[in-house]
Amino acid sequence: MQTVTTDSPKKAAEFIKRGGIVAFPTETVYGLGANIFDPAAIAKVFKAKRRPADNPLIAHVSDVQQIGELAAEITDSARKFIDAFFPGPLTVVLQRSSKVPLIASAGLDTIGIRMPRYETARGFLSASGVPVAAPSANLSGRPSPTTWQAVAEDLDGRIDCILQGDASEIGIESTVVDCTSDVPVILRSGSISLEQLRAVVEETRAVDLYVNHVTRSPGMRHPHYSPHARVIVVKSGHVEQTASAAYIGLNPPHIRFEHGYVCRNVEEYAHSLFEFFRECDRRGIEKIYCESVAETGIGAALMDRLRRAAAA
Ligand code: TXA
Ligand code: MG
């Protein structure tokens, strides 16, 4: 398959209208989208990224009106989060309407819904005219792509179109919050923090990872975010000299690395992490030392991604 690369949201949306699949930029990471009401197009998304069929996709909307077509009911907590954080890096999980094909929600009776705020994403979604079901635009198991070049690295020749945009501003995926019951539960940490959600709905909880994450968020049991290199999470300064190793963190390491990156703050660390992993793979690096950070704000999501990469 020939993959068309364009910077025109309208041209990219034409592929969605004709049943094709399109990678598009958002403020979190790039997504790989299809018309949510077209099961054959959604099947192409699973195939192109070799995604397990039991992992549901997020519905991306351009307008809050579209939520009514996707959700059977909008709960009070969901309404509050939507008012506070849409458009932005938050996904709310609700009971799905019967219009949503089973393949999109991987057989679950719920659907995750998000409205990106990045201008190019909004133009693309509104030109598509339908909600767009999309996972991140990487091959399953690889770090999420934060540039269109990273999308091409994984998916060139496997998808219809890549909509080019800037590097993703945030660089880490959206926060996923289950709003189906009275107590909202964070299923995946992201750039909207637990503290921010609690300021809007006080009862919000972080998921008890060891009790029910397997049943509630299928994606969390699949391997994630891993470069080929071995990832080692370290406290400031605890690094060893090894051949073909790399370092990323907030503090300068006390030894020189073949490839090292000191970030100005935790936001820049989150923004840079996945692209840093990919760059290490391009250079054939074998070990990546990642400095741990405090688990507040986006630091919680960053530590989640580092632990997953280290476990892979
Ligand atoms: O920022 C993001 O969320 C990006 C951009 C493209 O929007 N998307 C993204 O999608 O990261 P994906 O498919 O790579 O990750 C979605 C996560 C998975 O862990 C999935 O299992 C979970 O959200 N998820 C999606 N729908 C769900 C549902 N109905 N119930 C529970 N978990 C759900
Ligand atoms: Mg993903």
mmCIF file of C-alpha atoms and ligand atoms in Angstrom:
data_model
loop_
_atom_site.group_PDB
_atom_site.id
_atom_site.type_symbol
_atom_site.label_atom_id
_atom_site.label_comp_id
_atom_site.label_asym_id
_atom_site.label_seq_id
_atom_site.Cartn_x
_atom_site.Cartn_y
_atom_site.Cartn_z
ATOM 1 C CA MET A 1 0.000 0.000 0.000
ATOM 2 C CA GLN A 2 1.178 3.504 -0.886
ATOM 3 C CA THR A 3 1.030 5.855 2.129
ATOM 4 C CA VAL A 4 0.176 9.457 1.219
ATOM 5 C CA THR A 5 1.795 12.143 3.397
ATOM 6 C CA THR A 6 0.020 15.497 3.578
ATOM 7 C CA ASP A 7 -0.251 18.582 5.753
ATOM 8 C CA SER A 8 -3.874 19.164 4.687
ATOM 9 C CA PRO A 9 -6.460 18.094 7.308
ATOM 10 C CA LYS A 10 -9.130 18.150 4.584
ATOM 11 C CA LYS A 11 -7.219 15.840 2.256
ATOM 12 C CA ALA A 12 -6.537 13.445 5.164
ATOM 13 C CA ALA A 13 -10.246 13.468 6.097
ATOM 14 C CA GLU A 14 -11.140 12.339 2.558
ATOM 15 C CA PHE A 15 -9.441 9.006 3.311
ATOM 16 C CA ILE A 16 -11.587 8.584 6.450
ATOM 17 C CA LYS A 17 -14.754 9.239 4.418
ATOM 18 C CA ARG A 18 -13.745 6.541 1.914
ATOM 19 C CA GLY A 19 -13.129 3.879 4.575
ATOM 20 C CA GLY A 20 -9.370 4.381 4.850
ATOM 21 C CA ILE A 21 -7.063 4.721 7.883
ATOM 22 C CA VAL A 22 -5.133 7.901 8.708
ATOM 23 C CA ALA A 23 -2.431 8.781 11.244
ATOM 24 C CA PHE A 24 -2.979 12.256 12.699
ATOM 25 C CA PRO A 25 -1.251 14.523 15.238
ATOM 26 C CA THR A 26 -2.684 15.378 18.659
ATOM 27 C CA GLU A 27 -1.268 17.228 21.667
ATOM 28 C CA THR A 28 -0.559 13.900 23.424
ATOM 29 C CA VAL A 29 0.771 11.489 20.755
ATOM 30 C CA TYR A 30 -0.113 10.691 17.127
ATOM 31 C CA GLY A 31 -3.242 8.536 16.622
ATOM 32 C CA LEU A 32 -4.214 6.064 13.863
ATOM 33 C CA GLY A 33 -7.861 6.705 13.001
ATOM 34 C CA ALA A 34 -10.857 5.226 11.182
ATOM 35 C CA ASN A 35 -14.562 6.140 10.938
ATOM 36 C CA ILE A 36 -15.968 4.690 14.167
ATOM 37 C CA PHE A 37 -19.173 3.584 12.412
ATOM 38 C CA ASP A 38 -17.263 1.553 9.774
ATOM 39 C CA PRO A 39 -16.256 -1.866 11.221
ATOM 40 C CA ALA A 40 -14.210 -2.800 8.118
ATOM 41 C CA ALA A 41 -12.119 0.378 8.455
ATOM 42 C CA ILE A 42 -11.577 -0.288 12.172
ATOM 43 C CA ALA A 43 -10.412 -3.816 11.371
ATOM 44 C CA LYS A 44 -7.690 -2.231 9.188
ATOM 45 C CA VAL A 45 -6.447 -0.213 12.196
ATOM 46 C CA PHE A 46 -6.008 -3.379 14.310
ATOM 47 C CA LYS A 47 -4.245 -5.113 11.410
ATOM 48 C CA ALA A 48 -1.906 -2.221 10.500
ATOM 49 C CA LYS A 49 -0.532 -1.858 14.039
ATOM 50 C CA ARG A 50 -0.802 -5.578 14.913
ATOM 51 C CA ARG A 51 -2.971 -4.694 17.899
ATOM 52 C CA PRO A 52 -4.561 -7.495 19.937
ATOM 53 C CA ALA A 53 -8.328 -7.565 19.237
ATOM 54 C CA ASP A 54 -9.151 -7.377 22.970
ATOM 55 C CA ASN A 55 -7.763 -3.841 23.341
ATOM 56 C CA PRO A 56 -10.454 -1.142 22.818
ATOM 57 C CA LEU A 57 -9.979 2.080 20.825
ATOM 58 C CA ILE A 58 -10.699 5.657 21.947
ATOM 59 C CA ALA A 59 -13.374 7.631 20.058
ATOM 60 C CA HIS A 60 -12.082 11.085 19.072
ATOM 61 C CA VAL A 61 -14.704 13.802 18.656
ATOM 62 C CA SER A 62 -14.525 17.332 17.250
ATOM 63 C CA ASP A 63 -17.572 18.568 19.090
ATOM 64 C CA VAL A 64 -19.319 17.703 22.388
ATOM 65 C CA GLN A 65 -22.569 17.036 20.456
ATOM 66 C CA GLN A 66 -20.984 13.850 19.052
ATOM 67 C CA ILE A 67 -20.694 12.363 22.556
ATOM 68 C CA GLY A 68 -24.463 11.811 22.511
ATOM 69 C CA GLU A 69 -24.106 9.376 19.572
ATOM 70 C CA LEU A 70 -21.417 7.338 21.327
ATOM 71 C CA ALA A 71 -22.469 7.126 24.972
ATOM 72 C CA ALA A 72 -25.682 5.561 26.288
ATOM 73 C CA GLU A 73 -25.619 7.921 29.242
ATOM 74 C CA ILE A 74 -23.427 10.856 30.300
ATOM 75 C CA THR A 75 -22.943 10.548 34.056
ATOM 76 C CA ASP A 76 -22.592 13.564 36.378
ATOM 77 C CA SER A 77 -18.873 13.026 36.884
ATOM 78 C CA ALA A 78 -18.300 12.716 33.115
ATOM 79 C CA ARG A 79 -20.198 15.942 32.530
ATOM 80 C CA LYS A 80 -18.013 17.753 35.060
ATOM 81 C CA PHE A 81 -14.786 16.414 33.535
ATOM 82 C CA ILE A 82 -15.975 17.270 30.025
ATOM 83 C CA ASP A 83 -16.769 20.849 31.104
ATOM 84 C CA ALA A 84 -13.408 21.203 32.824
ATOM 85 C CA PHE A 85 -10.999 19.427 30.454
ATOM 86 C CA PHE A 86 -12.463 19.096 26.922
ATOM 87 C CA PRO A 87 -10.847 19.781 24.537
ATOM 88 C CA GLY A 88 -7.656 18.363 26.053
ATOM 89 C CA PRO A 89 -5.658 15.300 27.105
ATOM 90 C CA LEU A 90 -8.437 13.452 28.980
ATOM 91 C CA THR A 91 -10.408 10.342 27.927
ATOM 92 C CA VAL A 92 -13.705 9.609 29.712
ATOM 93 C CA VAL A 93 -15.034 6.028 29.701
ATOM 94 C CA LEU A 94 -18.837 5.709 29.544
ATOM 95 C CA GLN A 95 -21.434 3.022 28.735
ATOM 96 C CA ARG A 96 -21.438 2.803 24.960
ATOM 97 C CA SER A 97 -24.473 3.348 22.748
ATOM 98 C CA SER A 98 -25.654 0.519 20.489
ATOM 99 C CA LYS A 99 -24.444 2.556 17.469
ATOM 100 C CA VAL A 100 -20.793 1.889 18.349
ATOM 101 C CA PRO A 101 -19.590 -1.306 16.612
ATOM 102 C CA LEU A 102 -18.317 -4.038 18.941
ATOM 103 C CA ILE A 103 -14.950 -4.148 17.201
ATOM 104 C CA ALA A 104 -14.200 -0.536 18.267
ATOM 105 C CA SER A 105 -14.790 -1.249 21.947
ATOM 106 C CA ALA A 106 -13.196 -4.712 21.715
ATOM 107 C CA GLY A 107 -16.431 -6.305 22.901
ATOM 108 C CA LEU A 108 -16.725 -4.145 26.033
ATOM 109 C CA ASP A 109 -19.988 -2.377 26.877
ATOM 110 C CA THR A 110 -18.085 0.882 27.413
ATOM 111 C CA ILE A 111 -16.347 3.411 25.155
ATOM 112 C CA GLY A 112 -13.520 5.870 25.848
ATOM 113 C CA ILE A 113 -14.156 9.352 24.447
ATOM 114 C CA ARG A 114 -11.716 12.223 23.987
ATOM 115 C CA MET A 115 -11.674 15.601 22.263
ATOM 116 C CA PRO A 116 -8.124 16.654 21.305
ATOM 117 C CA ARG A 117 -7.270 20.350 21.538
ATOM 118 C CA TYR A 118 -4.465 20.495 18.949
ATOM 119 C CA GLU A 119 -5.648 22.682 16.072
ATOM 120 C CA THR A 120 -4.668 20.301 13.226
ATOM 121 C CA ALA A 121 -6.433 17.400 14.970
ATOM 122 C CA ARG A 122 -9.581 19.460 15.377
ATOM 123 C CA GLY A 123 -9.574 20.487 11.711
ATOM 124 C CA PHE A 124 -9.106 16.867 10.649
ATOM 125 C CA LEU A 125 -11.821 15.525 12.963
ATOM 126 C CA SER A 126 -14.396 18.098 11.956
ATOM 127 C CA ALA A 127 -13.643 17.593 8.237
ATOM 128 C CA SER A 128 -14.109 13.820 8.755
ATOM 129 C CA GLY A 129 -17.687 14.491 9.886
ATOM 130 C CA VAL A 130 -17.793 11.417 12.170
ATOM 131 C CA PRO A 131 -16.122 10.411 15.438
ATOM 132 C CA VAL A 132 -12.768 8.784 14.678
ATOM 133 C CA ALA A 133 -11.745 5.610 16.549
ATOM 134 C CA ALA A 134 -7.995 5.713 17.147
ATOM 135 C CA PRO A 135 -5.253 4.052 19.180
ATOM 136 C CA SER A 136 -1.731 5.514 19.187
ATOM 137 C CA ALA A 137 -0.094 5.278 15.730
ATOM 138 C CA ASN A 138 2.753 2.878 16.607
ATOM 139 C CA LEU A 139 3.244 -0.822 15.990
ATOM 140 C CA SER A 140 1.853 -2.586 19.057
ATOM 141 C CA GLY A 141 4.400 -2.662 21.892
ATOM 142 C CA ARG A 142 6.584 0.173 20.478
ATOM 143 C CA PRO A 143 6.787 3.622 22.082
ATOM 144 C CA SER A 144 3.916 5.902 21.024
ATOM 145 C CA PRO A 145 4.922 8.246 18.177
ATOM 146 C CA THR A 146 5.260 11.954 18.939
ATOM 147 C CA THR A 147 6.355 13.023 15.429
ATOM 148 C CA TRP A 148 5.041 12.157 11.973
ATOM 149 C CA GLN A 149 8.460 10.733 11.106
ATOM 150 C CA ALA A 150 8.123 8.232 13.988
ATOM 151 C CA VAL A 151 4.720 7.207 12.588
ATOM 152 C CA ALA A 152 6.312 6.639 9.162
ATOM 153 C CA GLU A 153 9.072 4.553 10.777
ATOM 154 C CA ASP A 154 6.458 2.074 12.095
ATOM 155 C CA LEU A 155 3.586 2.310 9.598
ATOM 156 C CA ASP A 156 4.780 3.541 6.180
ATOM 157 C CA GLY A 157 3.236 1.242 3.556
ATOM 158 C CA ARG A 158 0.681 -0.131 6.057
ATOM 159 C CA ILE A 159 -1.773 2.807 6.232
ATOM 160 C CA ASP A 160 -3.485 5.119 3.705
ATOM 161 C CA CYS A 161 -2.304 8.512 4.924
ATOM 162 C CA ILE A 162 -0.148 10.401 7.421
ATOM 163 C CA LEU A 163 -1.360 13.890 8.344
ATOM 164 C CA GLN A 164 1.769 15.876 9.193
ATOM 165 C CA GLY A 165 1.757 18.192 12.195
ATOM 166 C CA ASP A 166 4.170 19.468 14.823
ATOM 167 C CA ALA A 167 5.836 17.237 17.395
ATOM 168 C CA SER A 168 3.200 16.415 20.041
ATOM 169 C CA GLU A 169 3.266 19.140 22.680
ATOM 170 C CA ILE A 170 2.756 16.854 25.712
ATOM 171 C CA GLY A 171 4.352 13.626 24.465
ATOM 172 C CA ILE A 172 2.544 11.223 26.836
ATOM 173 C CA GLU A 173 -0.905 9.716 26.223
ATOM 174 C CA SER A 174 -4.171 11.052 27.673
ATOM 175 C CA THR A 175 -5.397 10.242 31.163
ATOM 176 C CA VAL A 176 -8.149 7.569 30.938
ATOM 177 C CA VAL A 177 -10.847 7.878 33.616
ATOM 178 C CA ASP A 178 -13.744 5.452 34.067
ATOM 179 C CA CYS A 179 -16.874 7.535 34.735
ATOM 180 C CA THR A 180 -19.440 4.722 34.593
ATOM 181 C CA SER A 181 -19.917 4.536 38.368
ATOM 182 C CA ASP A 182 -20.296 7.177 41.104
ATOM 183 C CA VAL A 183 -16.610 7.020 41.952
ATOM 184 C CA PRO A 184 -14.475 7.901 38.914
ATOM 185 C CA VAL A 185 -11.394 5.686 38.582
ATOM 186 C CA ILE A 186 -8.211 6.517 36.675
ATOM 187 C CA LEU A 187 -7.412 3.514 34.463
ATOM 188 C CA ARG A 188 -4.310 5.035 32.873
ATOM 189 C CA SER A 189 -2.366 7.987 34.240
ATOM 190 C CA GLY A 190 -1.618 10.794 31.800
ATOM 191 C CA SER A 191 -1.001 14.488 31.609
ATOM 192 C CA ILE A 192 -4.158 15.431 33.524
ATOM 193 C CA SER A 193 -3.145 14.493 37.059
ATOM 194 C CA LEU A 194 -5.105 12.830 39.859
ATOM 195 C CA GLU A 195 -4.861 16.150 41.735
ATOM 196 C CA GLN A 196 -6.474 18.022 38.817
ATOM 197 C CA LEU A 197 -9.307 15.477 38.521
ATOM 198 C CA ARG A 198 -9.920 15.576 42.289
ATOM 199 C CA ALA A 199 -10.272 19.349 42.140
ATOM 200 C CA VAL A 200 -13.316 18.736 39.897
ATOM 201 C CA VAL A 201 -14.704 15.449 41.346
ATOM 202 C CA GLU A 202 -13.317 14.919 44.826
ATOM 203 C CA GLU A 203 -14.076 11.158 44.980
ATOM 204 C CA THR A 204 -11.814 10.310 42.000
ATOM 205 C CA ARG A 205 -9.455 7.399 42.714
ATOM 206 C CA ALA A 206 -6.367 5.982 41.075
ATOM 207 C CA VAL A 207 -7.006 2.407 39.925
ATOM 208 C CA ASP A 208 -5.947 -0.349 42.279
ATOM 209 C CA LEU A 209 -3.517 -1.814 39.792
ATOM 210 C CA TYR A 210 -3.297 -5.168 41.449
ATOM 211 C CA VAL A 211 -7.001 -5.775 41.942
ATOM 212 C CA ASN A 212 -8.952 -4.955 38.844
ATOM 213 C CA HIS A 213 -6.960 -3.228 36.148
ATOM 214 C CA VAL A 214 -6.911 -6.366 34.035
ATOM 215 C CA THR A 215 -10.650 -6.461 33.633
ATOM 216 C CA ARG A 216 -11.241 -2.725 33.583
ATOM 217 C CA SER A 217 -8.550 -1.559 31.189
ATOM 218 C CA PRO A 218 -7.493 -4.344 28.854
ATOM 219 C CA GLY A 219 -4.665 -2.296 27.339
ATOM 220 C CA MET A 220 -2.789 -2.138 30.625
ATOM 221 C CA ARG A 221 -1.929 -5.835 30.563
ATOM 222 C CA HIS A 222 -0.280 -5.674 27.150
ATOM 223 C CA PRO A 223 3.402 -4.759 26.886
ATOM 224 C CA HIS A 224 3.873 -1.053 26.257
ATOM 225 C CA TYR A 225 6.231 1.731 25.402
ATOM 226 C CA SER A 226 9.340 -0.351 25.046
ATOM 227 C CA PRO A 227 12.417 0.426 23.011
ATOM 228 C CA HIS A 228 14.649 -2.498 21.966
ATOM 229 C CA ALA A 229 17.226 -1.318 24.498
ATOM 230 C CA ARG A 230 16.983 -2.345 28.134
ATOM 231 C CA VAL A 231 15.489 0.439 30.266
ATOM 232 C CA ILE A 232 16.812 0.962 33.797
ATOM 233 C CA VAL A 233 15.138 3.444 36.155
ATOM 234 C CA VAL A 234 17.661 5.048 38.531
ATOM 235 C CA LYS A 235 17.811 7.610 41.308
ATOM 236 C CA SER A 236 19.827 10.727 40.573
ATOM 237 C CA GLY A 237 23.494 9.837 40.198
ATOM 238 C CA HIS A 238 23.110 6.029 40.348
ATOM 239 C CA VAL A 239 24.479 5.207 36.928
ATOM 240 C CA GLU A 240 27.291 2.920 35.844
ATOM 241 C CA GLN A 241 29.627 3.289 32.931
ATOM 242 C CA THR A 242 28.750 0.766 30.250
ATOM 243 C CA ALA A 243 29.342 0.511 26.548
ATOM 244 C CA SER A 244 26.609 1.810 24.280
ATOM 245 C CA ALA A 245 24.456 3.264 27.037
ATOM 246 C CA ALA A 246 22.248 6.354 27.091
ATOM 247 C CA TYR A 247 20.901 8.620 29.815
ATOM 248 C CA ILE A 248 17.836 10.847 30.199
ATOM 249 C CA GLY A 249 16.857 12.745 33.333
ATOM 250 C CA LEU A 250 16.593 16.073 35.123
ATOM 251 C CA ASN A 251 20.095 16.094 36.636
ATOM 252 C CA PRO A 252 23.336 15.787 34.700
ATOM 253 C CA PRO A 253 24.916 12.320 35.215
ATOM 254 C CA HIS A 254 28.374 12.231 36.783
ATOM 255 C CA ILE A 255 29.816 10.279 33.834
ATOM 256 C CA ARG A 256 29.700 10.870 30.090
ATOM 257 C CA PHE A 257 27.227 8.929 27.974
ATOM 258 C CA GLU A 258 27.354 8.097 24.301
ATOM 259 C CA HIS A 259 23.899 9.637 24.115
ATOM 260 C CA GLY A 260 22.671 11.787 26.992
ATOM 261 C CA TYR A 261 19.868 14.261 27.491
ATOM 262 C CA VAL A 262 19.293 16.515 30.490
ATOM 263 C CA CYS A 263 15.755 17.960 30.545
ATOM 264 C CA ARG A 264 14.910 21.409 31.903
ATOM 265 C CA ASN A 265 11.853 20.195 33.823
ATOM 266 C CA VAL A 266 9.473 17.248 34.154
ATOM 267 C CA GLU A 267 7.256 18.538 31.311
ATOM 268 C CA GLU A 268 10.189 18.512 28.923
ATOM 269 C CA TYR A 269 11.139 15.015 30.169
ATOM 270 C CA ALA A 270 7.634 13.728 29.379
ATOM 271 C CA HIS A 271 7.627 15.533 26.026
ATOM 272 C CA SER A 272 10.972 13.976 25.014
ATOM 273 C CA LEU A 273 10.858 10.442 26.425
ATOM 274 C CA PHE A 274 9.290 8.392 23.617
ATOM 275 C CA GLU A 275 11.309 10.121 20.893
ATOM 276 C CA PHE A 276 14.451 9.593 23.000
ATOM 277 C CA PHE A 277 13.658 5.851 23.175
ATOM 278 C CA ARG A 278 13.242 5.723 19.399
ATOM 279 C CA GLU A 279 16.465 7.664 18.813
ATOM 280 C CA CYS A 280 18.320 5.192 21.064
ATOM 281 C CA ASP A 281 16.996 2.335 18.927
ATOM 282 C CA ARG A 282 18.128 4.073 15.729
ATOM 283 C CA ARG A 283 21.633 4.365 17.237
ATOM 284 C CA GLY A 284 21.711 0.739 18.393
ATOM 285 C CA ILE A 285 21.995 1.701 22.096
ATOM 286 C CA GLU A 286 21.722 -1.310 24.427
ATOM 287 C CA LYS A 287 20.955 0.246 27.811
ATOM 288 C CA ILE A 288 18.994 3.364 28.685
ATOM 289 C CA TYR A 289 19.299 4.871 32.176
ATOM 290 C CA CYS A 290 16.225 6.957 33.040
ATOM 291 C CA GLU A 291 16.288 9.116 36.142
ATOM 292 C CA SER A 292 13.207 8.694 38.361
ATOM 293 C CA VAL A 293 11.083 11.749 39.220
ATOM 294 C CA ALA A 294 8.625 12.723 41.962
ATOM 295 C CA GLU A 295 5.184 11.194 41.354
ATOM 296 C CA THR A 296 3.102 14.339 41.360
ATOM 297 C CA GLY A 297 1.414 16.026 38.404
ATOM 298 C CA ILE A 298 2.653 14.637 35.099
ATOM 299 C CA GLY A 299 5.503 12.958 37.053
ATOM 300 C CA ALA A 300 3.066 10.148 37.967
ATOM 301 C CA ALA A 301 2.373 9.381 34.304
ATOM 302 C CA LEU A 302 6.055 9.650 33.430
ATOM 303 C CA MET A 303 6.994 7.140 36.175
ATOM 304 C CA ASP A 304 4.210 4.798 34.975
ATOM 305 C CA ARG A 305 5.676 4.803 31.444
ATOM 306 C CA LEU A 306 9.231 4.336 32.750
ATOM 307 C CA ARG A 307 8.221 1.341 34.890
ATOM 308 C CA ARG A 308 6.378 -0.291 32.006
ATOM 309 C CA ALA A 309 9.343 0.226 29.679
ATOM 310 C CA ALA A 310 11.674 -1.202 32.329
ATOM 311 C CA ALA A 311 9.463 -4.272 32.852
ATOM 312 C CA ALA A 312 9.242 -5.100 29.127
HETATM 313 O O1 TXA B 1 -3.613 10.316 24.143
HETATM 314 C C1 TXA B 1 -4.178 9.297 23.792
HETATM 315 O O2 TXA B 1 -5.023 8.709 24.500
HETATM 316 C C2 TXA B 1 -3.840 8.728 22.409
HETATM 317 C C3 TXA B 1 -4.277 9.731 21.345
HETATM 318 C C4 TXA B 1 -4.102 9.200 19.948
HETATM 319 O O3 TXA B 1 -5.613 10.110 21.584
HETATM 320 N N1 TXA B 1 -4.464 7.452 22.221
HETATM 321 C C5 TXA B 1 -4.030 6.316 22.840
HETATM 322 O O4 TXA B 1 -4.755 5.188 22.491
HETATM 323 O O5 TXA B 1 -3.095 6.296 23.599
HETATM 324 P P1 TXA B 1 -4.270 3.711 22.865
HETATM 325 O O6 TXA B 1 -5.266 2.849 22.204
HETATM 326 O O7 TXA B 1 -2.865 3.520 22.481
HETATM 327 O O8 TXA B 1 -4.468 3.608 24.401
HETATM 328 C C6 TXA B 1 -5.771 3.632 24.945
HETATM 329 C C7 TXA B 1 -5.801 3.007 26.306
HETATM 330 C C8 TXA B 1 -5.560 1.518 26.272
HETATM 331 O O9 TXA B 1 -4.810 1.165 27.411
HETATM 332 C C9 TXA B 1 -6.978 0.949 26.314
HETATM 333 O O10 TXA B 1 -7.020 -0.340 26.849
HETATM 334 C C10 TXA B 1 -7.688 1.966 27.192
HETATM 335 O O11 TXA B 1 -7.104 3.204 26.851
HETATM 336 N N2 TXA B 1 -9.121 2.004 26.875
HETATM 337 C C11 TXA B 1 -9.702 2.422 25.735
HETATM 338 N N3 TXA B 1 -11.037 2.250 25.776
HETATM 339 C C12 TXA B 1 -11.326 1.720 26.983
HETATM 340 C C13 TXA B 1 -12.519 1.301 27.644
HETATM 341 N N4 TXA B 1 -13.696 1.381 27.046
HETATM 342 N N5 TXA B 1 -12.426 0.795 28.886
HETATM 343 C C14 TXA B 1 -11.215 0.712 29.485
HETATM 344 N N6 TXA B 1 -10.053 1.066 28.933
HETATM 345 C C15 TXA B 1 -10.086 1.575 27.693
HETATM 346 MG MG MG B 2 -1.011 2.865 22.469
#
